[in-house]
């Protein structure tokens, strides 16, 4: 009889933290950047009409003020990784917290429209930084056995931030008797909406001083003893710390620093897999999801719903967004990424078509009761189908689908394409809705329908496959 030794389990995978609650606190503190990402992205929803009235700006100019933050997002996302490698993950969080704080104060106290736009760009840079540094830091400090669950904190924080911003906006509007330009302690209601973000921004900054630096960064700058202390803190003192440090060093040595040149190939410019990633990112935005988060209050007011109710519907939509995200997190590993994407595309197409039909009945600033009810239900179902599918699976796909050699660079290009598409939709909606609100939703419906053959023909399932199998 022969005996076989049990397979060797990498040291990191055996990590069981001595105090899981402390690890959760560290993760939640880092995910505050995600909360601010969601909060700052959508809080402008409550101020759109007030800004239009305050500065007497047309739809095209207003759209640029709303969308200009996305330019900052692209800058922040493009630079955060390199800065973090130079000065550390915690310092980048602190820079983002400072930018969020300054942006909140400046946006609440603008003296001109260009001034407001400048503060929104700064807030966008903070969003871009938070979108990169949060997931990276969490992945580097989370014990491998808990990494998936702890990694989901970032997405959960984003959707909660969106919901809280809408709830705060609604509460401030009610304090101002339903008037977005109503005075509260010397400032207009919309100014308070943008300024309240200073509270979570300061909290984020304070929390960043209470959590440890990433052990990976500490090892990269030669602070091995400090890295061991952090590893013991997050993975447990029973782990062989010397072995863990060796594992991390070996992994860092094996890493290939992918570059833009690695993505090029063939007559189409990029490799086919890179185009698929770009397509996923672009379709995620071209269905018009950010119209729901940036303009929903304005949209409902344009069809005759009073401001207080329109703000409340923006809040209920964000609650639906949370529910859909939880559904996606439950099922993405059970039924797969492609099926969820296809279900979402079909559901979004039907919902958007119903909205287009309902808005076609708009006369002046009103909708008939039946069409108004259909529009409200369809808007909520659209967000639900997006959240349980494309809102989550696109990021899962982008993290899994690329070969190891090009993953980082390809993900960067795909994310950049996503910001550009987001900007295009955000900047065009006010002018398009002035032209034809129903026609605008027909355009979004077409993109939702086109995403179905795109997924069927070009997107391969990544469920259950090792990253080394991708290519």
C-alpha positions as CSV (number, residue, x, y, z in Angstrom):
1,X,0.0,0.0,0.0
2,X,1.3,3.4,-0.9
3,X,0.4,6.6,0.8
4,X,0.1,10.0,-0.7
5,X,0.8,13.2,1.1
6,X,-2.0,15.8,1.0
7,X,-1.4,18.5,-1.6
8,X,0.6,21.4,-0.4
9,X,-1.6,24.5,0.2
10,X,0.1,27.8,-0.4
11,X,0.8,29.5,2.9
12,X,-1.4,32.5,2.0
13,X,-4.4,30.4,1.4
14,X,-4.3,29.0,4.9
15,X,-4.5,32.5,6.4
16,X,-7.1,32.8,9.1
17,X,-7.0,36.2,10.8
18,X,-7.0,36.2,14.5
19,X,-9.5,39.0,14.5
20,X,-11.7,38.9,11.4
21,X,-13.7,41.9,12.7
22,X,-10.5,44.0,12.5
23,X,-9.9,42.9,8.9
24,X,-13.5,43.8,8.0
25,X,-12.9,47.3,9.6
26,X,-9.8,47.8,7.5
27,X,-11.7,46.7,4.4
28,X,-14.7,48.9,5.2
29,X,-12.4,51.9,5.8
30,X,-10.7,51.5,2.4
31,X,-14.2,51.0,0.8
32,X,-15.2,54.5,2.0
33,X,-13.5,55.6,-1.2
34,X,-16.1,53.6,-3.0
35,X,-18.8,55.2,-1.0
36,X,-17.5,58.7,-2.0
37,X,-17.2,57.5,-5.6
38,X,-20.9,56.7,-5.6
39,X,-21.9,59.7,-3.6
40,X,-20.0,62.3,-5.6
41,X,-21.0,60.7,-8.9
42,X,-24.7,61.0,-8.2
43,X,-25.2,63.9,-5.8
44,X,-25.2,66.4,-8.7
45,X,-28.6,64.8,-9.6
46,X,-30.3,67.0,-7.0
47,X,-28.7,70.3,-8.2
48,X,-29.1,70.2,-12.0
49,X,-32.2,72.3,-12.3
50,X,-31.1,74.7,-9.6
51,X,-27.8,75.3,-11.4
52,X,-29.7,75.8,-14.7
53,X,-31.8,78.5,-13.0
54,X,-29.0,80.1,-10.9
55,X,-26.7,80.6,-13.9
56,X,-29.3,80.8,-16.6
57,X,-27.4,78.2,-18.7
58,X,-28.8,76.2,-21.6
59,X,-28.9,72.5,-21.9
60,X,-25.6,72.1,-23.8
61,X,-23.7,74.3,-21.3
62,X,-25.4,72.6,-18.3
63,X,-24.4,69.2,-19.7
64,X,-20.7,70.2,-19.9
65,X,-20.7,71.2,-16.2
66,X,-22.3,67.9,-15.2
67,X,-20.1,65.8,-17.5
68,X,-16.8,67.6,-16.9
69,X,-16.2,65.6,-13.7
70,X,-15.7,62.6,-15.9
71,X,-12.6,64.2,-17.4
72,X,-11.2,64.4,-13.8
73,X,-12.2,60.7,-13.3
74,X,-10.1,59.6,-16.3
75,X,-7.1,61.6,-15.0
76,X,-7.4,60.2,-11.5
77,X,-7.8,56.6,-12.7
78,X,-4.9,57.0,-15.0
79,X,-2.5,58.4,-12.4
80,X,-3.5,56.7,-9.2
81,X,-1.7,53.4,-9.7
82,X,1.7,55.0,-10.5
83,X,1.4,57.4,-7.6
84,X,0.5,54.5,-5.2
85,X,3.6,52.6,-6.3
86,X,5.7,55.6,-5.5
87,X,4.3,56.9,-2.2
88,X,2.0,54.1,-1.0
89,X,-1.7,53.2,-1.0
90,X,-2.6,55.0,2.2
91,X,-1.1,58.3,0.9
92,X,-3.2,58.1,-2.2
93,X,-6.3,57.6,-0.1
94,X,-5.4,60.7,1.9
95,X,-4.9,62.7,-1.3
96,X,-8.3,61.5,-2.6
97,X,-9.9,62.4,0.7
98,X,-8.4,65.9,0.6
99,X,-9.6,66.4,-3.0
100,X,-13.1,65.1,-2.1
101,X,-13.2,67.6,0.8
102,X,-12.0,70.6,-1.2
103,X,-14.3,69.7,-4.1
104,X,-17.3,69.6,-1.7
105,X,-16.6,73.0,-0.1
106,X,-15.8,74.6,-3.5
107,X,-18.9,73.1,-5.2
108,X,-21.1,74.4,-2.4
109,X,-19.7,78.0,-2.6
110,X,-19.1,78.7,-6.3
111,X,-19.1,82.3,-7.5
112,X,-19.4,81.4,-11.2
113,X,-20.3,78.5,-13.5
114,X,-16.7,77.9,-14.6
115,X,-15.7,77.9,-10.9
116,X,-18.2,75.1,-10.2
117,X,-16.9,73.2,-13.2
118,X,-13.3,73.4,-11.8
119,X,-14.4,72.0,-8.4
120,X,-16.2,69.2,-10.2
121,X,-13.1,68.3,-12.1
122,X,-11.2,68.0,-8.7
123,X,-14.0,65.8,-7.4
124,X,-13.7,63.7,-10.5
125,X,-9.9,63.2,-10.0
126,X,-10.8,62.0,-6.5
127,X,-13.4,59.6,-7.9
128,X,-10.9,58.2,-10.4
129,X,-8.3,57.7,-7.7
130,X,-10.8,56.0,-5.4
131,X,-12.0,53.7,-8.2
132,X,-8.4,52.4,-8.5
133,X,-6.9,52.5,-5.1
134,X,-9.8,50.9,-3.1
135,X,-10.0,47.6,-5.0
136,X,-6.2,47.4,-5.2
137,X,-5.6,48.0,-1.5
138,X,-8.4,45.6,-0.5
139,X,-7.0,42.8,-2.7
140,X,-3.5,43.3,-1.2
141,X,-4.5,43.2,2.5
142,X,-7.4,40.7,2.4
143,X,-6.6,37.2,3.5
144,X,-6.8,35.0,0.3
145,X,-9.6,32.9,1.8
146,X,-11.8,36.0,2.2
147,X,-10.6,38.0,-0.7
148,X,-13.7,37.6,-2.9
149,X,-16.2,38.5,-0.2
150,X,-14.1,41.4,1.1
151,X,-13.5,42.6,-2.5
152,X,-17.2,43.0,-3.0
153,X,-17.2,45.8,-0.3
154,X,-16.1,48.3,-2.9
155,X,-19.0,47.7,-5.2
156,X,-21.4,47.6,-2.3
157,X,-20.0,50.9,-1.0
158,X,-20.5,52.5,-4.4
159,X,-24.2,51.7,-4.7
160,X,-24.8,52.6,-1.0
161,X,-23.1,55.9,-1.7
162,X,-25.4,56.5,-4.6
163,X,-28.5,55.7,-2.4
164,X,-27.3,57.9,0.5
165,X,-26.7,60.9,-1.8
166,X,-30.3,60.7,-3.1
167,X,-31.7,60.3,0.4
168,X,-29.7,63.3,1.6
169,X,-30.8,65.4,-1.4
170,X,-34.5,64.5,-0.7
171,X,-34.1,65.4,3.0
172,X,-32.5,68.8,2.2
173,X,-35.2,69.5,-0.4
174,X,-37.9,68.9,2.1
175,X,-36.2,71.2,4.6
176,X,-36.3,73.8,1.9
177,X,-40.0,73.3,1.3
178,X,-39.5,71.6,-2.0
179,X,-37.5,74.4,-3.6
180,X,-34.0,73.5,-4.9
181,X,-33.1,77.1,-4.6
182,X,-34.8,77.6,-1.2
183,X,-32.6,79.2,1.4
184,X,-31.3,77.3,4.4
185,X,-28.9,79.1,6.8
186,X,-27.9,81.5,4.1
187,X,-27.2,79.0,1.3
188,X,-29.5,77.6,-1.4
189,X,-30.7,74.0,-0.9
190,X,-28.6,72.7,-3.9
191,X,-25.4,74.2,-2.3
192,X,-26.1,72.2,0.9
193,X,-26.6,69.1,-1.3
194,X,-23.1,69.4,-2.8
195,X,-21.5,70.6,0.4
196,X,-22.7,67.8,2.7
197,X,-20.2,65.5,1.1
198,X,-17.5,67.1,3.2
199,X,-18.7,64.9,6.1
200,X,-17.9,61.4,4.5
201,X,-14.8,62.9,2.9
202,X,-13.4,63.9,6.2
203,X,-14.3,60.6,7.7
204,X,-12.5,58.8,4.8
205,X,-9.4,60.9,5.5
206,X,-9.5,60.1,9.3
207,X,-10.0,56.4,8.7
208,X,-7.0,56.3,6.4
209,X,-4.8,57.1,9.4
210,X,-6.3,54.1,11.3
211,X,-5.5,51.4,8.8
212,X,-2.1,49.8,7.9
213,X,-0.2,50.3,4.7
214,X,-0.3,47.4,2.1
215,X,2.2,44.7,2.9
216,X,3.0,44.5,-0.8
217,X,4.0,48.2,-1.0
218,X,6.0,47.9,2.2
219,X,8.0,44.9,0.7
220,X,8.5,46.9,-2.5
221,X,10.2,49.7,-0.6
222,X,12.3,47.4,1.6
223,X,10.2,47.7,4.8
224,X,10.0,43.9,5.3
225,X,9.7,43.9,9.1
226,X,6.7,46.4,8.9
227,X,5.2,44.2,6.2
228,X,5.4,41.2,8.5
229,X,3.6,43.1,11.2
230,X,0.8,43.9,8.8
231,X,0.6,40.3,7.5
232,X,0.3,39.1,11.1
233,X,-2.4,41.6,11.7
234,X,-4.6,40.7,8.7
235,X,-3.7,37.0,8.1
236,X,-3.0,35.7,11.7
237,X,0.1,35.1,13.7
238,X,0.0,31.4,13.0
239,X,1.1,32.0,9.4
240,X,4.7,31.5,8.5
241,X,5.5,35.2,7.9
242,X,8.9,34.6,6.3
243,X,7.3,32.3,3.8
244,X,4.5,34.8,3.0
245,X,7.1,37.5,2.4
246,X,9.0,35.2,0.0
247,X,5.7,34.4,-1.8
248,X,5.0,38.0,-2.3
249,X,8.5,38.8,-3.5
250,X,8.4,35.9,-5.9
251,X,5.0,37.0,-7.3
252,X,6.3,40.5,-7.8
253,X,9.4,39.3,-9.6
254,X,7.2,37.1,-12.0
255,X,4.9,40.0,-12.8
256,X,5.0,41.3,-16.4
257,X,4.6,45.0,-16.6
258,X,2.2,45.1,-19.6
259,X,2.4,48.1,-21.9
260,X,0.3,49.6,-24.6
261,X,2.4,47.9,-27.3
262,X,1.4,44.5,-25.9
263,X,-2.2,45.2,-26.9
264,X,-1.5,45.8,-30.6
265,X,-1.9,43.2,-33.3
266,X,-3.6,42.7,-36.6
267,X,-5.3,45.1,-39.0
268,X,-7.8,46.2,-36.4
269,X,-5.1,47.8,-34.3
270,X,-5.8,46.1,-31.0
271,X,-5.9,42.4,-30.4
272,X,-9.4,41.0,-30.7
273,X,-9.8,40.3,-27.0
274,X,-9.0,44.0,-26.3
275,X,-11.8,45.0,-28.6
276,X,-14.2,42.7,-26.8
277,X,-13.2,44.4,-23.5
278,X,-13.7,47.8,-25.0
279,X,-17.1,46.7,-26.4
280,X,-18.3,45.5,-23.0
281,X,-17.2,48.8,-21.4
282,X,-18.9,50.9,-24.0
283,X,-22.2,49.0,-24.1
284,X,-22.3,49.2,-20.3
285,X,-22.6,53.0,-20.7
286,X,-24.5,53.4,-24.0
287,X,-27.7,52.0,-22.6
288,X,-28.0,55.2,-20.7
289,X,-27.5,54.0,-17.1
290,X,-25.9,57.2,-15.8
291,X,-28.9,59.2,-17.0
292,X,-30.7,57.5,-14.2
293,X,-28.1,58.6,-11.7
294,X,-27.2,62.1,-13.0
295,X,-30.5,63.4,-14.4
296,X,-33.4,61.4,-13.0
297,X,-34.8,64.3,-10.9
298,X,-34.7,66.6,-13.9
299,X,-36.2,63.9,-16.1
300,X,-39.2,63.4,-13.7
301,X,-39.7,67.1,-13.3
302,X,-39.7,67.5,-17.1
303,X,-42.8,65.2,-17.3
304,X,-44.8,67.0,-14.6
305,X,-43.7,65.3,-11.3
306,X,-43.1,67.8,-8.5
307,X,-39.5,68.2,-7.2
308,X,-40.1,66.4,-3.9
309,X,-41.6,63.3,-5.5
310,X,-38.9,63.4,-8.3
311,X,-36.2,63.3,-5.6
312,X,-37.9,60.5,-3.8
313,X,-38.1,58.4,-7.0
314,X,-34.4,59.0,-7.5
315,X,-33.8,57.6,-4.0
316,X,-36.1,54.5,-4.6
317,X,-34.2,53.9,-7.9
318,X,-30.9,53.8,-6.0
319,X,-32.4,51.3,-3.5
320,X,-33.3,49.1,-6.5
321,X,-29.7,49.5,-7.7
322,X,-28.5,48.0,-4.4
323,X,-31.0,45.1,-4.6
324,X,-29.9,44.3,-8.1
325,X,-26.2,44.5,-7.2
326,X,-26.8,42.0,-4.3
327,X,-28.6,39.7,-6.8
328,X,-25.7,39.8,-9.1
329,X,-23.2,39.1,-6.4
330,X,-25.2,36.0,-5.4
331,X,-25.6,34.6,-8.9
332,X,-22.6,35.6,-10.9
333,X,-20.6,32.5,-9.8
334,X,-23.7,30.2,-9.9
335,X,-25.2,30.8,-13.3
336,X,-22.3,32.5,-15.0
337,X,-21.4,35.9,-16.5
338,X,-22.8,35.5,-20.0
339,X,-26.3,34.3,-18.9
340,X,-26.6,37.2,-16.5
341,X,-25.4,39.7,-19.2
342,X,-28.0,38.3,-21.6
343,X,-30.8,38.4,-19.1
344,X,-29.9,42.0,-18.2
345,X,-29.7,43.1,-21.9
346,X,-33.2,41.7,-22.6
347,X,-34.7,43.2,-19.5
348,X,-33.1,46.6,-20.1
349,X,-34.3,46.6,-23.8
350,X,-37.9,45.9,-22.8
351,X,-37.7,48.5,-19.9
352,X,-36.2,51.2,-22.1
353,X,-38.7,50.5,-24.9
354,X,-41.5,51.0,-22.4
355,X,-40.0,54.3,-21.3
356,X,-39.7,55.4,-24.9
357,X,-43.4,54.5,-25.5
358,X,-44.5,56.3,-22.3
359,X,-42.5,59.5,-23.1
360,X,-43.9,59.6,-26.6
361,X,-47.2,60.7,-24.9
362,X,-45.6,63.7,-23.3
363,X,-47.5,67.0,-24.0
364,X,-45.8,70.1,-22.7
365,X,-44.5,69.1,-19.2
366,X,-47.0,66.4,-18.4
367,X,-47.6,62.7,-19.1
368,X,-51.0,61.0,-19.0
369,X,-51.5,59.0,-15.7
370,X,-51.2,55.6,-17.4
371,X,-48.0,56.5,-19.3
372,X,-46.5,58.1,-16.2
373,X,-47.1,55.0,-14.2
374,X,-45.5,52.8,-16.9
375,X,-42.5,55.2,-17.2
376,X,-41.9,55.0,-13.4
377,X,-42.1,51.2,-13.3
378,X,-40.0,50.8,-16.4
379,X,-37.3,53.2,-15.1
380,X,-37.0,51.1,-11.9
381,X,-37.0,47.8,-13.8
382,X,-34.3,49.2,-16.1
383,X,-32.0,49.9,-13.2
384,X,-32.8,46.5,-11.6
385,X,-31.8,44.6,-14.8
386,X,-28.7,46.7,-15.2
387,X,-27.6,46.3,-11.6
388,X,-28.1,42.5,-11.6
389,X,-26.2,42.1,-14.8
390,X,-24.0,44.6,-16.6
391,X,-23.3,46.7,-13.5
392,X,-21.4,43.8,-12.0
393,X,-20.5,41.3,-14.7
394,X,-18.6,43.8,-16.9
395,X,-16.1,44.4,-14.1
396,X,-15.9,40.6,-13.4
397,X,-15.3,40.0,-17.1
398,X,-12.6,42.7,-17.4
399,X,-10.8,41.3,-14.4
400,X,-10.8,37.7,-15.8
401,X,-10.9,37.7,-19.6
402,X,-7.5,39.0,-20.6
403,X,-4.3,36.9,-20.7
404,X,-1.9,37.5,-17.8
405,X,0.6,39.2,-20.0
406,X,-1.7,42.1,-21.0
407,X,-4.3,42.1,-18.2
408,X,-3.3,45.4,-16.6
409,X,-2.8,47.4,-19.8
410,X,-6.0,46.0,-21.4
411,X,-8.0,46.7,-18.3
412,X,-6.7,50.3,-18.4
413,X,-7.8,50.7,-22.0
414,X,-11.2,49.2,-21.4
415,X,-11.7,51.4,-18.3
416,X,-10.7,54.5,-20.3
417,X,-13.2,53.6,-23.0
418,X,-15.9,53.3,-20.3
419,X,-15.1,56.8,-19.0
420,X,-15.3,58.2,-22.5
421,X,-18.6,56.5,-23.2
422,X,-19.9,57.7,-19.8
423,X,-18.9,61.3,-20.8
424,X,-20.7,61.0,-24.2
425,X,-24.0,59.9,-22.7
426,X,-23.8,62.4,-19.8
427,X,-22.9,65.3,-22.0
428,X,-25.5,64.5,-24.7
429,X,-28.6,63.8,-22.7
430,X,-29.9,67.3,-21.9
431,X,-29.7,68.3,-25.6
432,X,-31.1,65.0,-26.8
433,X,-34.0,65.2,-24.4
434,X,-34.8,68.8,-25.6
435,X,-34.8,67.4,-29.1
436,X,-37.0,64.3,-28.4
437,X,-37.2,62.5,-25.0
438,X,-38.9,59.5,-26.5
439,X,-36.4,59.3,-29.3
440,X,-33.5,59.5,-26.9
441,X,-34.8,56.4,-25.1
442,X,-35.2,54.6,-28.5
443,X,-31.5,55.1,-29.0
444,X,-30.7,53.6,-25.6
445,X,-33.1,50.7,-26.4
446,X,-31.2,50.0,-29.7
447,X,-27.9,49.8,-27.8
448,X,-29.4,47.4,-25.3
449,X,-30.6,45.2,-28.1
450,X,-27.3,45.3,-29.9
451,X,-25.5,44.2,-26.8
452,X,-27.3,40.8,-27.1
453,X,-25.7,39.6,-30.4
454,X,-22.4,41.2,-29.2
455,X,-22.3,38.9,-26.1
456,X,-23.5,35.9,-28.0
457,X,-20.9,36.2,-30.8
458,X,-17.8,37.7,-29.1
459,X,-17.9,37.2,-25.3
460,X,-16.7,33.9,-23.9
461,X,-17.8,32.6,-20.4
462,X,-15.1,32.9,-17.8
463,X,-16.9,31.2,-14.9
464,X,-14.8,28.5,-13.3
465,X,-11.7,29.1,-15.3
466,X,-8.3,29.9,-13.9
467,X,-6.8,33.2,-14.9
468,X,-4.0,31.3,-16.6
469,X,-6.5,29.8,-19.0
470,X,-7.5,33.1,-20.5
471,X,-6.3,34.2,-23.9
